[in-house]
């Protein structure tokens, strides 16, 4: 989150845009960059934005709580819910295999799609499992990434 309470707007912007300088500032001053209350408020504002996106995208689709939560997480991490996921859910919200495939083929790349990131793939697998199975606890998902089998973060 942006550092808001350093008493100097220019210094705050400088620290907000440079993690290393922000870390050094905190280590030197031990002053919280933002308060816990501010962080909770900002998180709430962020989540509200993505809850609205999901509500708008799926206004005519009945969703269970776990499905809604998975889609909010997905939107929060991607900025929206990609059309392949939306279309599959519109088509059949109970087709677990197709929905999992849709989750795992979107939002797992960086550099314009040139690089697949295993951490993003793991996150998509967890969101797919939450959507399909309602698993909130111990969200370890089994998946294949670049020909290797994983369970959670461990190769099996």
PDB file of N, CA and C in Angstrom, residues 2-99:
ATOM      1  N   UNK A   2       0.289   2.296  -0.519  1.00  0.00           N
ATOM      2  CA  UNK A   2       0.991   3.569  -0.582  1.00  0.00           C
ATOM      3  C   UNK A   2       1.238   4.089   0.825  1.00  0.00           C
ATOM      4  N   UNK A   3       2.413   4.614   1.031  1.00  0.00           N
ATOM      5  CA  UNK A   3       2.761   5.188   2.326  1.00  0.00           C
ATOM      6  C   UNK A   3       2.108   6.557   2.411  1.00  0.00           C
ATOM      7  N   UNK A   4       1.322   6.774   3.462  1.00  0.00           N
ATOM      8  CA  UNK A   4       0.545   7.998   3.511  1.00  0.00           C
ATOM      9  C   UNK A   4       0.938   8.936   4.640  1.00  0.00           C
ATOM     10  N   UNK A   5       1.630   8.458   5.640  1.00  0.00           N
ATOM     11  CA  UNK A   5       1.825   9.282   6.830  1.00  0.00           C
ATOM     12  C   UNK A   5       3.288   9.554   7.140  1.00  0.00           C
ATOM     13  N   UNK A   6       4.033   9.993   6.165  1.00  0.00           N
ATOM     14  CA  UNK A   6       5.421  10.327   6.455  1.00  0.00           C
ATOM     15  C   UNK A   6       5.600  11.830   6.630  1.00  0.00           C
ATOM     16  N   UNK A   7       4.517  12.596   6.531  1.00  0.00           N
ATOM     17  CA  UNK A   7       4.578  14.036   6.782  1.00  0.00           C
ATOM     18  C   UNK A   7       5.068  14.838   5.595  1.00  0.00           C
ATOM     19  N   UNK A   8       5.481  14.187   4.532  1.00  0.00           N
ATOM     20  CA  UNK A   8       6.006  14.874   3.372  1.00  0.00           C
ATOM     21  C   UNK A   8       5.498  14.135   2.141  1.00  0.00           C
ATOM     22  N   UNK A   9       4.656  14.787   1.364  1.00  0.00           N
ATOM     23  CA  UNK A   9       4.013  14.112   0.235  1.00  0.00           C
ATOM     24  C   UNK A   9       5.038  13.592  -0.774  1.00  0.00           C
ATOM     25  N   UNK A  10       6.058  14.405  -1.085  1.00  0.00           N
ATOM     26  CA  UNK A  10       7.072  13.964  -2.049  1.00  0.00           C
ATOM     27  C   UNK A  10       7.831  12.761  -1.526  1.00  0.00           C
ATOM     28  N   UNK A  11       8.202  12.788  -0.260  1.00  0.00           N
ATOM     29  CA  UNK A  11       8.917  11.662   0.358  1.00  0.00           C
ATOM     30  C   UNK A  11       8.023  10.426   0.386  1.00  0.00           C
ATOM     31  N   UNK A  12       6.745  10.614   0.673  1.00  0.00           N
ATOM     32  CA  UNK A  12       5.811   9.498   0.672  1.00  0.00           C
ATOM     33  C   UNK A  12       5.725   8.827  -0.686  1.00  0.00           C
ATOM     34  N   UNK A  13       5.653   9.621  -1.765  1.00  0.00           N
ATOM     35  CA  UNK A  13       5.613   9.053  -3.117  1.00  0.00           C
ATOM     36  C   UNK A  13       6.907   8.321  -3.439  1.00  0.00           C
ATOM     37  N   UNK A  14       8.032   8.905  -3.025  1.00  0.00           N
ATOM     38  CA  UNK A  14       9.327   8.269  -3.270  1.00  0.00           C
ATOM     39  C   UNK A  14       9.384   6.897  -2.595  1.00  0.00           C
ATOM     40  N   UNK A  15       8.944   6.823  -1.348  1.00  0.00           N
ATOM     41  CA  UNK A  15       8.969   5.557  -0.625  1.00  0.00           C
ATOM     42  C   UNK A  15       7.951   4.573  -1.181  1.00  0.00           C
ATOM     43  N   UNK A  16       6.808   5.067  -1.611  1.00  0.00           N
ATOM     44  CA  UNK A  16       5.766   4.191  -2.143  1.00  0.00           C
ATOM     45  C   UNK A  16       6.210   3.518  -3.434  1.00  0.00           C
ATOM     46  N   UNK A  17       7.080   4.157  -4.165  1.00  0.00           N
ATOM     47  CA  UNK A  17       7.529   3.619  -5.450  1.00  0.00           C
ATOM     48  C   UNK A  17       8.866   2.904  -5.375  1.00  0.00           C
ATOM     49  N   UNK A  18       9.418   2.750  -4.179  1.00  0.00           N
ATOM     50  CA  UNK A  18      10.711   2.092  -4.049  1.00  0.00           C
ATOM     51  C   UNK A  18      10.692   1.242  -2.785  1.00  0.00           C
ATOM     52  N   UNK A  19      10.485  -0.066  -2.956  1.00  0.00           N
ATOM     53  CA  UNK A  19      10.355  -0.954  -1.816  1.00  0.00           C
ATOM     54  C   UNK A  19      11.589  -0.917  -0.925  1.00  0.00           C
ATOM     55  N   UNK A  20      12.770  -0.921  -1.523  1.00  0.00           N
ATOM     56  CA  UNK A  20      14.004  -0.948  -0.732  1.00  0.00           C
ATOM     57  C   UNK A  20      14.112   0.301   0.148  1.00  0.00           C
ATOM     58  N   UNK A  21      13.808   1.470  -0.401  1.00  0.00           N
ATOM     59  CA  UNK A  21      13.859   2.704   0.392  1.00  0.00           C
ATOM     60  C   UNK A  21      12.796   2.689   1.496  1.00  0.00           C
ATOM     61  N   UNK A  22      11.618   2.152   1.175  1.00  0.00           N
ATOM     62  CA  UNK A  22      10.566   2.065   2.186  1.00  0.00           C
ATOM     63  C   UNK A  22      10.988   1.147   3.323  1.00  0.00           C
ATOM     64  N   UNK A  23      11.599   0.032   2.981  1.00  0.00           N
ATOM     65  CA  UNK A  23      12.071  -0.915   3.992  1.00  0.00           C
ATOM     66  C   UNK A  23      13.136  -0.270   4.871  1.00  0.00           C
ATOM     67  N   UNK A  24      14.078   0.443   4.254  1.00  0.00           N
ATOM     68  CA  UNK A  24      15.130   1.133   5.014  1.00  0.00           C
ATOM     69  C   UNK A  24      14.521   2.198   5.917  1.00  0.00           C
ATOM     70  N   UNK A  25      13.535   2.934   5.412  1.00  0.00           N
ATOM     71  CA  UNK A  25      12.862   3.969   6.208  1.00  0.00           C
ATOM     72  C   UNK A  25      12.221   3.341   7.442  1.00  0.00           C
ATOM     73  N   UNK A  26      11.529   2.234   7.241  1.00  0.00           N
ATOM     74  CA  UNK A  26      10.872   1.569   8.355  1.00  0.00           C
ATOM     75  C   UNK A  26      11.894   1.055   9.364  1.00  0.00           C
ATOM     76  N   UNK A  27      12.959   0.438   8.885  1.00  0.00           N
ATOM     77  CA  UNK A  27      13.976  -0.097   9.791  1.00  0.00           C
ATOM     78  C   UNK A  27      14.637   1.021  10.602  1.00  0.00           C
ATOM     79  N   UNK A  28      14.817   2.181   9.990  1.00  0.00           N
ATOM     80  CA  UNK A  28      15.451   3.314  10.661  1.00  0.00           C
ATOM     81  C   UNK A  28      14.520   3.969  11.674  1.00  0.00           C
ATOM     82  N   UNK A  29      13.246   4.142  11.301  1.00  0.00           N
ATOM     83  CA  UNK A  29      12.334   4.914  12.145  1.00  0.00           C
ATOM     84  C   UNK A  29      11.417   4.050  13.009  1.00  0.00           C
ATOM     85  N   UNK A  30      11.195   2.814  12.608  1.00  0.00           N
ATOM     86  CA  UNK A  30      10.246   1.901  13.262  1.00  0.00           C
ATOM     87  C   UNK A  30       8.825   2.461  13.279  1.00  0.00           C
ATOM     88  N   UNK A  31       8.590   3.490  12.490  1.00  0.00           N
ATOM     89  CA  UNK A  31       7.253   4.070  12.385  1.00  0.00           C
ATOM     90  C   UNK A  31       6.464   3.277  11.360  1.00  0.00           C
ATOM     91  N   UNK A  32       5.242   2.859  11.698  1.00  0.00           N
ATOM     92  CA  UNK A  32       4.453   2.138  10.706  1.00  0.00           C
ATOM     93  C   UNK A  32       4.224   3.021   9.484  1.00  0.00           C
ATOM     94  N   UNK A  33       4.354   2.421   8.320  1.00  0.00           N
ATOM     95  CA  UNK A  33       4.174   3.196   7.101  1.00  0.00           C
ATOM     96  C   UNK A  33       2.711   3.580   6.927  1.00  0.00           C
ATOM     97  N   UNK A  34       1.845   2.690   7.291  1.00  0.00           N
ATOM     98  CA  UNK A  34       0.430   3.015   7.451  1.00  0.00           C
ATOM     99  C   UNK A  34      -0.024   2.241   8.686  1.00  0.00           C
ATOM    100  N   UNK A  35      -1.082   2.692   9.289  1.00  0.00           N
ATOM    101  CA  UNK A  35      -1.555   2.020  10.498  1.00  0.00           C
ATOM    102  C   UNK A  35      -2.327   0.763  10.119  1.00  0.00           C
ATOM    103  N   UNK A  36      -2.509  -0.118  11.086  1.00  0.00           N
ATOM    104  CA  UNK A  36      -3.273  -1.337  10.872  1.00  0.00           C
ATOM    105  C   UNK A  36      -4.699  -0.985  10.443  1.00  0.00           C
ATOM    106  N   UNK A  37      -5.283   0.005  11.096  1.00  0.00           N
ATOM    107  CA  UNK A  37      -6.645   0.424  10.767  1.00  0.00           C
ATOM    108  C   UNK A  37      -6.721   0.903   9.325  1.00  0.00           C
ATOM    109  N   UNK A  38      -5.707   1.655   8.901  1.00  0.00           N
ATOM    110  CA  UNK A  38      -5.682   2.118   7.508  1.00  0.00           C
ATOM    111  C   UNK A  38      -5.569   0.941   6.543  1.00  0.00           C
ATOM    112  N   UNK A  39      -4.738  -0.032   6.904  1.00  0.00           N
ATOM    113  CA  UNK A  39      -4.565  -1.180   6.003  1.00  0.00           C
ATOM    114  C   UNK A  39      -5.860  -1.977   5.879  1.00  0.00           C
ATOM    115  N   UNK A  40      -6.587  -2.143   6.982  1.00  0.00           N
ATOM    116  CA  UNK A  40      -7.867  -2.861   6.943  1.00  0.00           C
ATOM    117  C   UNK A  40      -8.864  -2.086   6.084  1.00  0.00           C
ATOM    118  N   UNK A  41      -8.869  -0.780   6.240  1.00  0.00           N
ATOM    119  CA  UNK A  41      -9.767   0.053   5.455  1.00  0.00           C
ATOM    120  C   UNK A  41      -9.443  -0.042   3.963  1.00  0.00           C
ATOM    121  N   UNK A  42      -8.147   0.018   3.628  1.00  0.00           N
ATOM    122  CA  UNK A  42      -7.744  -0.075   2.220  1.00  0.00           C
ATOM    123  C   UNK A  42      -8.101  -1.440   1.635  1.00  0.00           C
ATOM    124  N   UNK A  43      -7.880  -2.493   2.401  1.00  0.00           N
ATOM    125  CA  UNK A  43      -8.232  -3.833   1.930  1.00  0.00           C
ATOM    126  C   UNK A  43      -9.736  -3.928   1.673  1.00  0.00           C
ATOM    127  N   UNK A  44     -10.515  -3.359   2.593  1.00  0.00           N
ATOM    128  CA  UNK A  44     -11.967  -3.358   2.412  1.00  0.00           C
ATOM    129  C   UNK A  44     -12.380  -2.617   1.162  1.00  0.00           C
ATOM    130  N   UNK A  45     -11.742  -1.474   0.903  1.00  0.00           N
ATOM    131  CA  UNK A  45     -12.040  -0.708  -0.305  1.00  0.00           C
ATOM    132  C   UNK A  45     -11.683  -1.512  -1.551  1.00  0.00           C
ATOM    133  N   UNK A  46     -10.515  -2.172  -1.514  1.00  0.00           N
ATOM    134  CA  UNK A  46     -10.096  -2.989  -2.653  1.00  0.00           C
ATOM    135  C   UNK A  46     -11.082  -4.128  -2.892  1.00  0.00           C
ATOM    136  N   UNK A  47     -11.429  -4.846  -1.827  1.00  0.00           N
ATOM    137  CA  UNK A  47     -12.330  -5.987  -1.981  1.00  0.00           C
ATOM    138  C   UNK A  47     -13.703  -5.548  -2.473  1.00  0.00           C
ATOM    139  N   UNK A  48     -14.189  -4.424  -1.986  1.00  0.00           N
ATOM    140  CA  UNK A  48     -15.487  -3.914  -2.427  1.00  0.00           C
ATOM    141  C   UNK A  48     -15.487  -3.689  -3.933  1.00  0.00           C
ATOM    142  N   UNK A  49     -14.409  -3.135  -4.436  1.00  0.00           N
ATOM    143  CA  UNK A  49     -14.285  -2.891  -5.883  1.00  0.00           C
ATOM    144  C   UNK A  49     -14.416  -4.201  -6.666  1.00  0.00           C
ATOM    145  N   UNK A  50     -13.739  -5.257  -6.212  1.00  0.00           N
ATOM    146  CA  UNK A  50     -13.752  -6.522  -6.950  1.00  0.00           C
ATOM    147  C   UNK A  50     -15.020  -7.323  -6.698  1.00  0.00           C
ATOM    148  N   UNK A  51     -15.638  -7.137  -5.543  1.00  0.00           N
ATOM    149  CA  UNK A  51     -16.947  -7.745  -5.306  1.00  0.00           C
ATOM    150  C   UNK A  51     -17.966  -7.166  -6.284  1.00  0.00           C
ATOM    151  N   UNK A  52     -17.892  -5.857  -6.530  1.00  0.00           N
ATOM    152  CA  UNK A  52     -18.798  -5.215  -7.488  1.00  0.00           C
ATOM    153  C   UNK A  52     -18.582  -5.753  -8.894  1.00  0.00           C
ATOM    154  N   UNK A  53     -17.318  -5.984  -9.261  1.00  0.00           N
ATOM    155  CA  UNK A  53     -17.024  -6.549 -10.582  1.00  0.00           C
ATOM    156  C   UNK A  53     -17.681  -7.918 -10.721  1.00  0.00           C
ATOM    157  N   UNK A  54     -17.498  -8.773  -9.716  1.00  0.00           N
ATOM    158  CA  UNK A  54     -18.082 -10.112  -9.772  1.00  0.00           C
ATOM    159  C   UNK A  54     -19.603 -10.031  -9.791  1.00  0.00           C
ATOM    160  N   UNK A  55     -20.177  -9.184  -8.949  1.00  0.00           N
ATOM    161  CA  UNK A  55     -21.639  -9.031  -8.944  1.00  0.00           C
ATOM    162  C   UNK A  55     -22.154  -8.559 -10.303  1.00  0.00           C
ATOM    163  N   UNK A  56     -21.440  -7.647 -10.933  1.00  0.00           N
ATOM    164  CA  UNK A  56     -21.855  -7.138 -12.240  1.00  0.00           C
ATOM    165  C   UNK A  56     -21.726  -8.223 -13.318  1.00  0.00           C
ATOM    166  N   UNK A  57     -20.600  -8.942 -13.308  1.00  0.00           N
ATOM    167  CA  UNK A  57     -20.358  -9.967 -14.329  1.00  0.00           C
ATOM    168  C   UNK A  57     -21.308 -11.156 -14.208  1.00  0.00           C
ATOM    169  N   UNK A  58     -21.753 -11.449 -12.987  1.00  0.00           N
ATOM    170  CA  UNK A  58     -22.558 -12.649 -12.749  1.00  0.00           C
ATOM    171  C   UNK A  58     -23.919 -12.322 -12.152  1.00  0.00           C
ATOM    172  N   UNK A  59     -24.485 -11.166 -12.537  1.00  0.00           N
ATOM    173  CA  UNK A  59     -25.738 -10.720 -11.929  1.00  0.00           C
ATOM    174  C   UNK A  59     -26.890 -11.690 -12.177  1.00  0.00           C
ATOM    175  N   UNK A  60     -26.865 -12.431 -13.267  1.00  0.00           N
ATOM    176  CA  UNK A  60     -27.947 -13.366 -13.563  1.00  0.00           C
ATOM    177  C   UNK A  60     -27.544 -14.819 -13.319  1.00  0.00           C
ATOM    178  N   UNK A  61     -26.409 -15.028 -12.672  1.00  0.00           N
ATOM    179  CA  UNK A  61     -25.921 -16.379 -12.409  1.00  0.00           C
ATOM    180  C   UNK A  61     -25.909 -16.603 -10.906  1.00  0.00           C
ATOM    181  N   UNK A  62     -26.696 -17.556 -10.428  1.00  0.00           N
ATOM    182  CA  UNK A  62     -26.673 -17.828  -8.982  1.00  0.00           C
ATOM    183  C   UNK A  62     -25.345 -18.472  -8.592  1.00  0.00           C
ATOM    184  N   UNK A  63     -24.669 -17.859  -7.635  1.00  0.00           N
ATOM    185  CA  UNK A  63     -23.377 -18.363  -7.165  1.00  0.00           C
ATOM    186  C   UNK A  63     -23.470 -18.738  -5.699  1.00  0.00           C
ATOM    187  N   UNK A  64     -22.813 -19.825  -5.341  1.00  0.00           N
ATOM    188  CA  UNK A  64     -22.664 -20.180  -3.938  1.00  0.00           C
ATOM    189  C   UNK A  64     -21.589 -19.274  -3.346  1.00  0.00           C
ATOM    190  N   UNK A  65     -21.520 -19.202  -2.019  1.00  0.00           N
ATOM    191  CA  UNK A  65     -20.548 -18.319  -1.365  1.00  0.00           C
ATOM    192  C   UNK A  65     -19.114 -18.653  -1.769  1.00  0.00           C
ATOM    193  N   UNK A  66     -18.761 -19.941  -1.811  1.00  0.00           N
ATOM    194  CA  UNK A  66     -17.400 -20.322  -2.186  1.00  0.00           C
ATOM    195  C   UNK A  66     -17.089 -19.928  -3.625  1.00  0.00           C
ATOM    196  N   UNK A  67     -18.064 -20.008  -4.518  1.00  0.00           N
ATOM    197  CA  UNK A  67     -17.861 -19.619  -5.905  1.00  0.00           C
ATOM    198  C   UNK A  67     -17.638 -18.111  -6.013  1.00  0.00           C
ATOM    199  N   UNK A  68     -18.465 -17.356  -5.297  1.00  0.00           N
ATOM    200  CA  UNK A  68     -18.307 -15.905  -5.269  1.00  0.00           C
ATOM    201  C   UNK A  68     -16.924 -15.539  -4.727  1.00  0.00           C
ATOM    202  N   UNK A  69     -16.519 -16.169  -3.628  1.00  0.00           N
ATOM    203  CA  UNK A  69     -15.223 -15.872  -3.021  1.00  0.00           C
ATOM    204  C   UNK A  69     -14.077 -16.183  -3.972  1.00  0.00           C
ATOM    205  N   UNK A  70     -14.166 -17.314  -4.669  1.00  0.00           N
ATOM    206  CA  UNK A  70     -13.114 -17.679  -5.627  1.00  0.00           C
ATOM    207  C   UNK A  70     -13.030 -16.655  -6.748  1.00  0.00           C
ATOM    208  N   UNK A  71     -14.177 -16.189  -7.218  1.00  0.00           N
ATOM    209  CA  UNK A  71     -14.185 -15.209  -8.308  1.00  0.00           C
ATOM    210  C   UNK A  71     -13.689 -13.843  -7.844  1.00  0.00           C
ATOM    211  N   UNK A  72     -13.979 -13.466  -6.607  1.00  0.00           N
ATOM    212  CA  UNK A  72     -13.454 -12.202  -6.074  1.00  0.00           C
ATOM    213  C   UNK A  72     -11.924 -12.293  -5.974  1.00  0.00           C
ATOM    214  N   UNK A  73     -11.416 -13.413  -5.491  1.00  0.00           N
ATOM    215  CA  UNK A  73      -9.969 -13.607  -5.419  1.00  0.00           C
ATOM    216  C   UNK A  73      -9.353 -13.526  -6.809  1.00  0.00           C
ATOM    217  N   UNK A  74      -9.985 -14.191  -7.754  1.00  0.00           N
ATOM    218  CA  UNK A  74      -9.512 -14.197  -9.141  1.00  0.00           C
ATOM    219  C   UNK A  74      -9.494 -12.777  -9.711  1.00  0.00           C
ATOM    220  N   UNK A  75     -10.590 -12.050  -9.523  1.00  0.00           N
ATOM    221  CA  UNK A  75     -10.678 -10.674 -10.024  1.00  0.00           C
ATOM    222  C   UNK A  75      -9.668  -9.774  -9.325  1.00  0.00           C
ATOM    223  N   UNK A  76      -9.509  -9.945  -8.015  1.00  0.00           N
ATOM    224  CA  UNK A  76      -8.553  -9.144  -7.240  1.00  0.00           C
ATOM    225  C   UNK A  76      -7.135  -9.315  -7.793  1.00  0.00           C
ATOM    226  N   UNK A  77      -6.789 -10.532  -8.152  1.00  0.00           N
ATOM    227  CA  UNK A  77      -5.439 -10.808  -8.629  1.00  0.00           C
ATOM    228  C   UNK A  77      -5.241 -10.522 -10.108  1.00  0.00           C
ATOM    229  N   UNK A  78      -6.327 -10.432 -10.889  1.00  0.00           N
ATOM    230  CA  UNK A  78      -6.220 -10.208 -12.328  1.00  0.00           C
ATOM    231  C   UNK A  78      -6.789  -8.873 -12.787  1.00  0.00           C
ATOM    232  N   UNK A  79      -7.559  -8.223 -11.942  1.00  0.00           N
ATOM    233  CA  UNK A  79      -8.185  -6.963 -12.340  1.00  0.00           C
ATOM    234  C   UNK A  79      -9.595  -7.159 -12.878  1.00  0.00           C
ATOM    235  N   UNK A  80      -9.946  -8.384 -13.235  1.00  0.00           N
ATOM    236  CA  UNK A  80     -11.272  -8.698 -13.757  1.00  0.00           C
ATOM    237  C   UNK A  80     -11.391 -10.218 -13.819  1.00  0.00           C
ATOM    238  N   UNK A  81     -12.518 -10.691 -14.328  1.00  0.00           N
ATOM    239  CA  UNK A  81     -12.707 -12.128 -14.549  1.00  0.00           C
ATOM    240  C   UNK A  81     -12.670 -12.325 -16.055  1.00  0.00           C
ATOM    241  N   UNK A  82     -11.639 -13.025 -16.538  1.00  0.00           N
ATOM    242  CA  UNK A  82     -11.455 -13.188 -17.966  1.00  0.00           C
ATOM    243  C   UNK A  82     -12.634 -13.891 -18.615  1.00  0.00           C
ATOM    244  N   UNK A  83     -12.849 -13.592 -19.905  1.00  0.00           N
ATOM    245  CA  UNK A  83     -14.027 -14.093 -20.601  1.00  0.00           C
ATOM    246  C   UNK A  83     -14.097 -15.613 -20.667  1.00  0.00           C
ATOM    247  N   UNK A  84     -12.964 -16.308 -20.767  1.00  0.00           N
ATOM    248  CA  UNK A  84     -13.033 -17.772 -20.853  1.00  0.00           C
ATOM    249  C   UNK A  84     -13.603 -18.365 -19.566  1.00  0.00           C
ATOM    250  N   UNK A  85     -13.259 -17.787 -18.428  1.00  0.00           N
ATOM    251  CA  UNK A  85     -13.811 -18.252 -17.154  1.00  0.00           C
ATOM    252  C   UNK A  85     -15.284 -17.879 -17.066  1.00  0.00           C
ATOM    253  N   UNK A  86     -15.595 -16.633 -17.392  1.00  0.00           N
ATOM    254  CA  UNK A  86     -16.999 -16.185 -17.363  1.00  0.00           C
ATOM    255  C   UNK A  86     -17.867 -17.050 -18.259  1.00  0.00           C
ATOM    256  N   UNK A  87     -17.408 -17.273 -19.494  1.00  0.00           N
ATOM    257  CA  UNK A  87     -18.216 -18.031 -20.452  1.00  0.00           C
ATOM    258  C   UNK A  87     -18.467 -19.452 -19.978  1.00  0.00           C
ATOM    259  N   UNK A  88     -17.458 -20.073 -19.381  1.00  0.00           N
ATOM    260  CA  UNK A  88     -17.636 -21.437 -18.898  1.00  0.00           C
ATOM    261  C   UNK A  88     -18.619 -21.487 -17.738  1.00  0.00           C
ATOM    262  N   UNK A  89     -18.549 -20.495 -16.858  1.00  0.00           N
ATOM    263  CA  UNK A  89     -19.486 -20.452 -15.726  1.00  0.00           C
ATOM    264  C   UNK A  89     -20.897 -20.175 -16.226  1.00  0.00           C
ATOM    265  N   UNK A  90     -21.051 -19.260 -17.201  1.00  0.00           N
ATOM    266  CA  UNK A  90     -22.372 -19.007 -17.773  1.00  0.00           C
ATOM    267  C   UNK A  90     -22.931 -20.290 -18.396  1.00  0.00           C
ATOM    268  N   UNK A  91     -22.059 -21.023 -19.088  1.00  0.00           N
ATOM    269  CA  UNK A  91     -22.472 -22.236 -19.799  1.00  0.00           C
ATOM    270  C   UNK A  91     -22.967 -23.306 -18.831  1.00  0.00           C
ATOM    271  N   UNK A  92     -22.150 -23.611 -17.815  1.00  0.00           N
ATOM    272  CA  UNK A  92     -22.534 -24.639 -16.842  1.00  0.00           C
ATOM    273  C   UNK A  92     -21.729 -24.440 -15.564  1.00  0.00           C
ATOM    274  N   UNK A  93     -22.299 -23.765 -14.550  1.00  0.00           N
ATOM    275  CA  UNK A  93     -21.551 -23.500 -13.320  1.00  0.00           C
ATOM    276  C   UNK A  93     -21.245 -24.760 -12.507  1.00  0.00           C
ATOM    277  N   UNK A  94     -21.758 -25.918 -12.927  1.00  0.00           N
ATOM    278  CA  UNK A  94     -21.499 -27.167 -12.207  1.00  0.00           C
ATOM    279  C   UNK A  94     -20.476 -28.066 -12.903  1.00  0.00           C
ATOM    280  N   UNK A  95     -19.963 -27.655 -14.050  1.00  0.00           N
ATOM    281  CA  UNK A  95     -18.981 -28.454 -14.784  1.00  0.00           C
ATOM    282  C   UNK A  95     -17.589 -28.171 -14.210  1.00  0.00           C
ATOM    283  N   UNK A  96     -17.249 -28.905 -13.153  1.00  0.00           N
ATOM    284  CA  UNK A  96     -15.999 -28.665 -12.414  1.00  0.00           C
ATOM    285  C   UNK A  96     -14.763 -28.795 -13.294  1.00  0.00           C
ATOM    286  N   UNK A  97     -14.735 -29.781 -14.161  1.00  0.00           N
ATOM    287  CA  UNK A  97     -13.551 -30.028 -14.996  1.00  0.00           C
ATOM    288  C   UNK A  97     -13.323 -28.869 -15.959  1.00  0.00           C
ATOM    289  N   UNK A  98     -14.364 -28.434 -16.633  1.00  0.00           N
ATOM    290  CA  UNK A  98     -14.233 -27.343 -17.601  1.00  0.00           C
ATOM    291  C   UNK A  98     -13.896 -26.020 -16.914  1.00  0.00           C
ATOM    292  N   UNK A  99     -14.479 -25.780 -15.751  1.00  0.00           N
ATOM    293  CA  UNK A  99     -14.196 -24.532 -15.029  1.00  0.00           C
ATOM    294  C   UNK A  99     -12.756 -24.529 -14.539  1.00  0.00           C
TER     295      UNK A  99
END
